[in-house]
mmCIF file of C-alpha atoms and ligand atoms in Angstrom:
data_model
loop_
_atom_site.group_PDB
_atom_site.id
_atom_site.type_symbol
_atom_site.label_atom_id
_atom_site.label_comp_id
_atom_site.label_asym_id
_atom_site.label_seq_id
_atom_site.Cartn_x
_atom_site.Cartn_y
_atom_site.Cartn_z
ATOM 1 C CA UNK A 1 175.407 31.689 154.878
ATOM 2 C CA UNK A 2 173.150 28.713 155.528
ATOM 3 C CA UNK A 3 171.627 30.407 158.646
ATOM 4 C CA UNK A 4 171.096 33.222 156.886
ATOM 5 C CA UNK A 5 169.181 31.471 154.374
ATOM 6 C CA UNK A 6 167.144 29.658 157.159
ATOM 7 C CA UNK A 7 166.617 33.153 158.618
ATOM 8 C CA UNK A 8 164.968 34.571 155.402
ATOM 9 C CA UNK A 9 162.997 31.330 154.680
ATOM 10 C CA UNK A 10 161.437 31.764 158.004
ATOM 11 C CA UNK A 11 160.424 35.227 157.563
ATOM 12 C CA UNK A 12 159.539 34.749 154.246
ATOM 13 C CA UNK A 13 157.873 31.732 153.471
ATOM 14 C CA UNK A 14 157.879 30.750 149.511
ATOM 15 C CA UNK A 15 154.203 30.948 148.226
ATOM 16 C CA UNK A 16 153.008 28.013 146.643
ATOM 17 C CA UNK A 17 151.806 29.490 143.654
ATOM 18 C CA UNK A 18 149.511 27.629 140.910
ATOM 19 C CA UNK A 19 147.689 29.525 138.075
ATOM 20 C CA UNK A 20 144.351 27.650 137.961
ATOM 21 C CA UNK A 21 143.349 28.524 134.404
ATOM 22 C CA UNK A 22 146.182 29.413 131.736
ATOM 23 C CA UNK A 23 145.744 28.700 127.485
ATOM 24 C CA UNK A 24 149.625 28.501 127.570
ATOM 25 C CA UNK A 25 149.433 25.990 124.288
ATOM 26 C CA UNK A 26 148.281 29.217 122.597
ATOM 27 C CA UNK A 27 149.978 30.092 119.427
ATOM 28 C CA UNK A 28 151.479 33.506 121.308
ATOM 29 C CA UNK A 29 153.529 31.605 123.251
ATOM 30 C CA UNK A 30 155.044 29.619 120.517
ATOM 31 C CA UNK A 31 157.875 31.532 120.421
ATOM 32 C CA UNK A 32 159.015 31.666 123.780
ATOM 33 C CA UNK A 33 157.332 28.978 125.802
ATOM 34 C CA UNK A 34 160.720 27.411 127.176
ATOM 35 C CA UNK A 35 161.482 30.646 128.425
ATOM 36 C CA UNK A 36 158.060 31.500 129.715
ATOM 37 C CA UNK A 37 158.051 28.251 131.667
ATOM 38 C CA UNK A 38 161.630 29.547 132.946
ATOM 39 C CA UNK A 39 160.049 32.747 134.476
ATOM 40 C CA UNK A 40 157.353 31.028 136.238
ATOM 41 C CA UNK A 41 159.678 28.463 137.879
ATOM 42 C CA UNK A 42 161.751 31.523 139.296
ATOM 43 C CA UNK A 43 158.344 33.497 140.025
ATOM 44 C CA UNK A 44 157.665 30.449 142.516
ATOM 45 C CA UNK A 45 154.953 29.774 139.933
ATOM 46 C CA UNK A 46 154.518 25.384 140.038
ATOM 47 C CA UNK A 47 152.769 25.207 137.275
ATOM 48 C CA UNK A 48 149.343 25.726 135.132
ATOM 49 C CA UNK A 49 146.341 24.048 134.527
ATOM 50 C CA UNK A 50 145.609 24.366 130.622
ATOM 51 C CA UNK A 51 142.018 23.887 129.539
ATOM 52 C CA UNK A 52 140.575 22.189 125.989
ATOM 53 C CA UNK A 53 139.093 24.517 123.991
ATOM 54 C CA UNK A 54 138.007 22.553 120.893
ATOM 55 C CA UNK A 55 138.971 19.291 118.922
ATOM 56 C CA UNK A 56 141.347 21.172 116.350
ATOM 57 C CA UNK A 57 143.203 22.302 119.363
ATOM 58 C CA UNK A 58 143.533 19.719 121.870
ATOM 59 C CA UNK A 59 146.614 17.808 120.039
ATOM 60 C CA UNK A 60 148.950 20.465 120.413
ATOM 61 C CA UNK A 61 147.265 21.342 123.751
ATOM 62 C CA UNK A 62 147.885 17.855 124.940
ATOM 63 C CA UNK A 63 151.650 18.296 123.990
ATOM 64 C CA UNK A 64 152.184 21.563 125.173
ATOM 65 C CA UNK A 65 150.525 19.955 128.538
ATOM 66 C CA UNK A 66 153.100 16.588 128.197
ATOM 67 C CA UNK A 67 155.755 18.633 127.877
ATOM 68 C CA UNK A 68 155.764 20.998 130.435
ATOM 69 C CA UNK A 69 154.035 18.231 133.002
ATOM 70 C CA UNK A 70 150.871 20.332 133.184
ATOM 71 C CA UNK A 71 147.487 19.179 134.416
ATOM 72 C CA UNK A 72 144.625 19.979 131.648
ATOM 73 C CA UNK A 73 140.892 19.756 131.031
ATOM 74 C CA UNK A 74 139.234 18.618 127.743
ATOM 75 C CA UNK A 75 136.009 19.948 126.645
ATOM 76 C CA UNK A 76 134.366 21.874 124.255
ATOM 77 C CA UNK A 77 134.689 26.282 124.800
ATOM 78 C CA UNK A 78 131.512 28.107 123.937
ATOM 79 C CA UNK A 79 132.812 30.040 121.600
ATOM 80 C CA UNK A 80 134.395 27.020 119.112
ATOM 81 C CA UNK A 81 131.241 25.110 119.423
ATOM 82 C CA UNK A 82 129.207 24.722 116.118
ATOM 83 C CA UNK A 83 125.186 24.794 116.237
ATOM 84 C CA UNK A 84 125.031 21.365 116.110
ATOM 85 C CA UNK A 85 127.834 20.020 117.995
ATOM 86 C CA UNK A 86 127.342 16.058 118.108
ATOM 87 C CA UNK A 87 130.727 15.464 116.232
ATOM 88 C CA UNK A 88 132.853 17.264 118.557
ATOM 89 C CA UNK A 89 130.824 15.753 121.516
ATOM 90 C CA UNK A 90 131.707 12.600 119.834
ATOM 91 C CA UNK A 91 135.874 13.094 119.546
ATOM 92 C CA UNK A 92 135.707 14.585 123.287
ATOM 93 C CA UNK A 93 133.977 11.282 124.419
ATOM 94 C CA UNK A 94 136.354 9.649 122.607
ATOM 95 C CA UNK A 95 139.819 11.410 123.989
ATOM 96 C CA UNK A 96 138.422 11.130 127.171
ATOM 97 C CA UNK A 97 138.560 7.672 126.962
ATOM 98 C CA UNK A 98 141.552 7.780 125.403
ATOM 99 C CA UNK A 99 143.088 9.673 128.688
ATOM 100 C CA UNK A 100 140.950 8.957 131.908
ATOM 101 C CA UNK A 101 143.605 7.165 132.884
ATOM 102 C CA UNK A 102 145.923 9.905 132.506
ATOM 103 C CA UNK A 103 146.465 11.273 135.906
ATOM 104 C CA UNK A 104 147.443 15.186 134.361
ATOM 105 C CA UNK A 105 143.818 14.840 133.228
ATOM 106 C CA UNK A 106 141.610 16.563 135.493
ATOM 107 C CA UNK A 107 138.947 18.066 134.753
ATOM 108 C CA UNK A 108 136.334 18.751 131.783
ATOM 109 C CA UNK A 109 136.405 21.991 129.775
ATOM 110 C CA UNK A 110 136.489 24.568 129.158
ATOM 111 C CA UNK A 111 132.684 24.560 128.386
ATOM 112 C CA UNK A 112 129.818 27.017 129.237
ATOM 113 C CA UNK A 113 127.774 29.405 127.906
ATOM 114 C CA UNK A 114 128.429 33.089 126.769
ATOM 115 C CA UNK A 115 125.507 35.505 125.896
ATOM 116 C CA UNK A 116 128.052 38.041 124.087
ATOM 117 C CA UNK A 117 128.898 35.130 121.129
ATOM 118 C CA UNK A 118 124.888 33.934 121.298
ATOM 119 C CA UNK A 119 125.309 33.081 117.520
ATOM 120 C CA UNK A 120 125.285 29.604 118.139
ATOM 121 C CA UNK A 121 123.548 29.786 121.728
ATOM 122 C CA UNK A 122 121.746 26.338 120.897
ATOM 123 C CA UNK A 123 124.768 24.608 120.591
ATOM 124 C CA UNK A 124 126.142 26.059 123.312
ATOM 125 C CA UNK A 125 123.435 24.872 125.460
ATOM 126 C CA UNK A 126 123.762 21.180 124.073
ATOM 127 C CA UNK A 127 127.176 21.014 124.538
ATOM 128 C CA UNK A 128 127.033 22.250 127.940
ATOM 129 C CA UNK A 129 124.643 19.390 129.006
ATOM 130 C CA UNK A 130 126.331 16.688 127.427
ATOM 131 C CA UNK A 131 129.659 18.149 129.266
ATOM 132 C CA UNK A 132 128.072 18.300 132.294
ATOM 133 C CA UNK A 133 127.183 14.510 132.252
ATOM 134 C CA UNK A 134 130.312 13.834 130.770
ATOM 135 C CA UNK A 135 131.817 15.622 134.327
ATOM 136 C CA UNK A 136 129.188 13.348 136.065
ATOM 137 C CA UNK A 137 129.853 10.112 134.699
ATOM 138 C CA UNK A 138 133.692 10.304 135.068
ATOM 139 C CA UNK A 139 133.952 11.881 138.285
ATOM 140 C CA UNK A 140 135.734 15.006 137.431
ATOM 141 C CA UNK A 141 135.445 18.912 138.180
ATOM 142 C CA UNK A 142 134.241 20.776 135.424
ATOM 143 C CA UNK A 143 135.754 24.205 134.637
ATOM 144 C CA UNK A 144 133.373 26.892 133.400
ATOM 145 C CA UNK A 145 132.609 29.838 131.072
ATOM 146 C CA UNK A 146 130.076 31.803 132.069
ATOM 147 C CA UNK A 147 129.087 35.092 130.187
ATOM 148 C CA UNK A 148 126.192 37.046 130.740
ATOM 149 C CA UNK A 149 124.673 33.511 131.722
ATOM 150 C CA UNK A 150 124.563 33.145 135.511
ATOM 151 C CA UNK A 151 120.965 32.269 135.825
ATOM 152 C CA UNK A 152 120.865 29.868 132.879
ATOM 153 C CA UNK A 153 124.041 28.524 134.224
ATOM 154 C CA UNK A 154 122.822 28.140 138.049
ATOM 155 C CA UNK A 155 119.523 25.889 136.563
ATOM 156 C CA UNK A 156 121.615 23.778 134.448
ATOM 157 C CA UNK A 157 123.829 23.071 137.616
ATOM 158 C CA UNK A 158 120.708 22.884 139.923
ATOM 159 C CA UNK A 159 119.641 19.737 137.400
ATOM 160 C CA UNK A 160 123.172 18.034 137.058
ATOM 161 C CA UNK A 161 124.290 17.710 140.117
ATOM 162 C CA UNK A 162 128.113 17.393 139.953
ATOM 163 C CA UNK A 163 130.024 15.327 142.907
ATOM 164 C CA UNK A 164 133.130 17.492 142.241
ATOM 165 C CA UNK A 165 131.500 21.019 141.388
ATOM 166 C CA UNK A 166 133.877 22.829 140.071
ATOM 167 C CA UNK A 167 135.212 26.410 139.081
ATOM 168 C CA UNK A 168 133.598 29.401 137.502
ATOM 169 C CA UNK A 169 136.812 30.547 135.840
ATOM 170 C CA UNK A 170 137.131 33.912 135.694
ATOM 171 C CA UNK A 171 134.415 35.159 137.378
ATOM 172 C CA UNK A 172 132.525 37.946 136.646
ATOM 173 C CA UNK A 173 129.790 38.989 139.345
ATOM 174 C CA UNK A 174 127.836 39.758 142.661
ATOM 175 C CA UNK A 175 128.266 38.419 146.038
ATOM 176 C CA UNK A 176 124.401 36.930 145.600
ATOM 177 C CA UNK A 177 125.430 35.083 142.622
ATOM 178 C CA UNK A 178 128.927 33.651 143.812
ATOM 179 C CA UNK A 179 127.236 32.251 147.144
ATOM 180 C CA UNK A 180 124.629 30.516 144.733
ATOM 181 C CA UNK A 181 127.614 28.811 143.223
ATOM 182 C CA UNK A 182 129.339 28.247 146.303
ATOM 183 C CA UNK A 183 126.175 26.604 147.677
ATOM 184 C CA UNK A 184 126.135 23.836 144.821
ATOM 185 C CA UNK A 185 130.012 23.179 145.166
ATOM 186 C CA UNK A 186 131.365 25.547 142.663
ATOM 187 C CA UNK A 187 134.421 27.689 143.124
ATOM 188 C CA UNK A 188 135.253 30.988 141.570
ATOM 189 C CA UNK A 189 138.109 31.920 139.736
ATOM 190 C CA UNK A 190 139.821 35.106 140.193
ATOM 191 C CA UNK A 191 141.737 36.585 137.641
ATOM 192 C CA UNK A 192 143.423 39.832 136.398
ATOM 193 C CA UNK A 193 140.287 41.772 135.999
ATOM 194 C CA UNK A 194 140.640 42.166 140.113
ATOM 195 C CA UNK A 195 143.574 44.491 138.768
ATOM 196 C CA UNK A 196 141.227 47.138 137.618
ATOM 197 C CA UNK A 197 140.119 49.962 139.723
ATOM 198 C CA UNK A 198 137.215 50.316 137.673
ATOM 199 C CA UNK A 199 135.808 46.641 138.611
ATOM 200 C CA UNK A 200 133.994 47.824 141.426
ATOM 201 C CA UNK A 201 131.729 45.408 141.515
ATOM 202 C CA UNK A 202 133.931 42.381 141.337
ATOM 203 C CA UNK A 203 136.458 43.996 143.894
ATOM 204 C CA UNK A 204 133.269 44.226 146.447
ATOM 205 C CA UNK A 205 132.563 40.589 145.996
ATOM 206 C CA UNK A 206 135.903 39.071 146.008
ATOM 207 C CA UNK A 207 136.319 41.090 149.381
ATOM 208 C CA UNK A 208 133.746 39.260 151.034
ATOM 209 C CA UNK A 209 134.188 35.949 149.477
ATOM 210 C CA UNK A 210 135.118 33.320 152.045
ATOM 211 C CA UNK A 211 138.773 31.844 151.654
ATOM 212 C CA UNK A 212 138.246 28.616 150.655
ATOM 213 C CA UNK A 213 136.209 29.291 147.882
ATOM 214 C CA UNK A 214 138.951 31.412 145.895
ATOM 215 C CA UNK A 215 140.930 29.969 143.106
ATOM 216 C CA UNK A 216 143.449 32.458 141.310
ATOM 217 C CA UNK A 217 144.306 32.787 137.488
ATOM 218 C CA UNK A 218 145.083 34.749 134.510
ATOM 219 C CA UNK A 219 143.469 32.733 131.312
ATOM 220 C CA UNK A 220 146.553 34.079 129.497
ATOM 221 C CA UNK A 221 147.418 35.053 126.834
ATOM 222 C CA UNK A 222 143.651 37.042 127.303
ATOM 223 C CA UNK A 223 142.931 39.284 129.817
ATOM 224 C CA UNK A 224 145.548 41.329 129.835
ATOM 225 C CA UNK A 225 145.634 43.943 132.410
ATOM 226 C CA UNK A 226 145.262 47.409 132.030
ATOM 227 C CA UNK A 227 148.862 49.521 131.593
ATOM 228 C CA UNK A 228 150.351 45.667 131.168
ATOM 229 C CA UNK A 229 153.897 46.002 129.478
ATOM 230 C CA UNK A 230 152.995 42.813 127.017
ATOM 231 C CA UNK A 231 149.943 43.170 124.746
ATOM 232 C CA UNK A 232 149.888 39.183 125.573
ATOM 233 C CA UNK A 233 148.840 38.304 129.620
ATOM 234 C CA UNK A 234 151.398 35.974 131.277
ATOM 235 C CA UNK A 235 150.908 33.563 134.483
ATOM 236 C CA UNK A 236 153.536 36.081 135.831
ATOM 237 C CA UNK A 237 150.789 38.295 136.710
ATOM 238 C CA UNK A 238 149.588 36.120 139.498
ATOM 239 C CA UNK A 239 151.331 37.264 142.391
ATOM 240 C CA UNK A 240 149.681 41.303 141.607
ATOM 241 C CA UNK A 241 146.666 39.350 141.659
ATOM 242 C CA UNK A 242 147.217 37.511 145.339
ATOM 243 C CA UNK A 243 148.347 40.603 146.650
ATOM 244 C CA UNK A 244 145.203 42.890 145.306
ATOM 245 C CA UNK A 245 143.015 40.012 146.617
ATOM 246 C CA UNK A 246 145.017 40.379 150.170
ATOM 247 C CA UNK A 247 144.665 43.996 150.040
ATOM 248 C CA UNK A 248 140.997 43.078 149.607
ATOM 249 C CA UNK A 249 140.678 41.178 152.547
ATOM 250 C CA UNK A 250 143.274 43.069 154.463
ATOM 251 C CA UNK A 251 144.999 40.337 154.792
ATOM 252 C CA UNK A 252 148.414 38.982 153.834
ATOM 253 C CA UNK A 253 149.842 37.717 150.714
ATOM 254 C CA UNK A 254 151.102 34.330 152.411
ATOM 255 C CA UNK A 255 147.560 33.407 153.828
ATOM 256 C CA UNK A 256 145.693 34.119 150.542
ATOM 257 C CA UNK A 257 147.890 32.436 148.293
ATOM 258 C CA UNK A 258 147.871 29.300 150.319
ATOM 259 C CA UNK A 259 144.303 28.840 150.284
ATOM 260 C CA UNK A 260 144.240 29.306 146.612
ATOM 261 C CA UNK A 261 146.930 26.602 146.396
ATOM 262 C CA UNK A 262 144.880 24.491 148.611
ATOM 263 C CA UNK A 263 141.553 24.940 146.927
ATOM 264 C CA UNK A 264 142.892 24.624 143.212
ATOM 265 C CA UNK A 265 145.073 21.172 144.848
ATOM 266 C CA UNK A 266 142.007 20.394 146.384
ATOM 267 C CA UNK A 267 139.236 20.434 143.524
ATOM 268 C CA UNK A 268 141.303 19.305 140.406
ATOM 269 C CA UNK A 269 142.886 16.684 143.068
ATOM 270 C CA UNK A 270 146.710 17.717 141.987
ATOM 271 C CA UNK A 271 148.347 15.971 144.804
ATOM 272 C CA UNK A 272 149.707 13.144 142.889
ATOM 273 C CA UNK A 273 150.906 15.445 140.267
ATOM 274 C CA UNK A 274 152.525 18.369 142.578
ATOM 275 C CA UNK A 275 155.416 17.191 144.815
HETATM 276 ZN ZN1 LIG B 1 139.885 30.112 129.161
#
């Protein structure tokens, strides 16, 4: 029995699996997040990093993220940021400094900018710069939203220059505009969108994007997949995702999803917090 087991470890290595960008403190998941948490940990799934959205939703963020031992960011998501956002910018400096020294803390956002919600594009823009120095100041990765925004986005980077870069979460894009990222440090996220046939242009890029530069996610409960059984999207998703991505580079599942492992343990530094 135990050489058996050996046997099929050694042709079948376990994939270290992390999703890189999750909302699992979302209200969806209130129901069933024990059980969710269950299904990862038998998916091979280690765990998620769950990003700050806004100040009326970092408590229960935080707890979700004590709970289940989850690294997080905290910042300030386009979409929840009023046109003048100085008080929020306020209570984020202020939980930061409540929790640099936490070390499941790693990273700020989610902050960027999105042209599809330009309602408040002003305070999007202000609360993107003061995020960005925020990043700079404490030494951490920042994890972004960009919409419609790349070449706003790429000038605002080109001034701050951030020591840790950090991820374009679910990106969105051409091969042009992910090597302008890649060239000032940045990562890009890879999500469930890769799923669709119809993402033509994404599927091109991602299958000439070098390996170290991937990071894999599913920004559940949102972007569900097309056909997906759940209306909700799950971090269970994340192995259809490695293995499209493999496809893509024609290339095995093991190989891709270690160097997503690597680069998300790499830029959010996670190897205190994974085993
Ligand atoms: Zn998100």
């Amino acid at each position: 029995m135990i050489k058996l087991n050996l046997f099929n470890e050694r042709i079948m290595p376990m994939m270290r699996i992390l999703d890189s960008h999750a909302h699992l403190d979302h209200a969806l998941f209130d129901t069933d997040r024990d059980e969710l948490f269950e299904s990862m940990a038998q998916a091979g799934i280690e765990t998620a990093i769950i990003p700050g959205v806004s100040p009326e939703r970092w408590s229960k963020q935080l707890d979700v993220a004590k709970r289940y031992s989850c690294p997080y960011g905290l910042g300030i998501h386009p979409w929840f940021c009023a046109d003048n956002p100085q008080q929020a910018l306020d209570l984020l400096t202020d939980k930061l400094n409540s929790y640099i020294e936490d070390p499941y803390l790693v990273a700020i956002g989610e902050c960027g900018l999105d042209k599809i919600h330009k309602d408040n594009w002003h305070g999007q823009i202000i609360a993107l710069q003061a995020q960005l120095s925020m990043a700079q100041q404490l030494n951490l990765p920042v994890i972004l939203h960009v919409v419609k925004a790349h070449s706003e986005m790429l000038a605002m980077l080109k001034r701050y220059s951030l020591p840790r870069g950090g991820v374009i979460h679910g990106f969105y894009g051409s091969l042009a505009i992910a090597s302008e990222y890649i060239k000032l440090g940045f990562k890009l996220g890879i999500g469930g969108l890769i799923l669709n046939p119809s993402a033509r242009k994404l599927r091109t890029c991602v299958a000439q994007l070098p390996h170290d530069s991937v990071l894999i996610e599913t920004d559940s409960p949102a972007m569900t997949p097309r056909n997906a059984a759940e209306s909700r999207n799950t971090p269970l998703i994340l192995q259809s995702i490695i293995a499209e991505i493999a496809t893509l580079h024609k290339k095995t599942s093991v190989l891709i999803s270690e160097h997503a492992f690597r680069n998300t343990v790499q830029l959010f530094d996670l190897k205190l917090i994974l085993i």
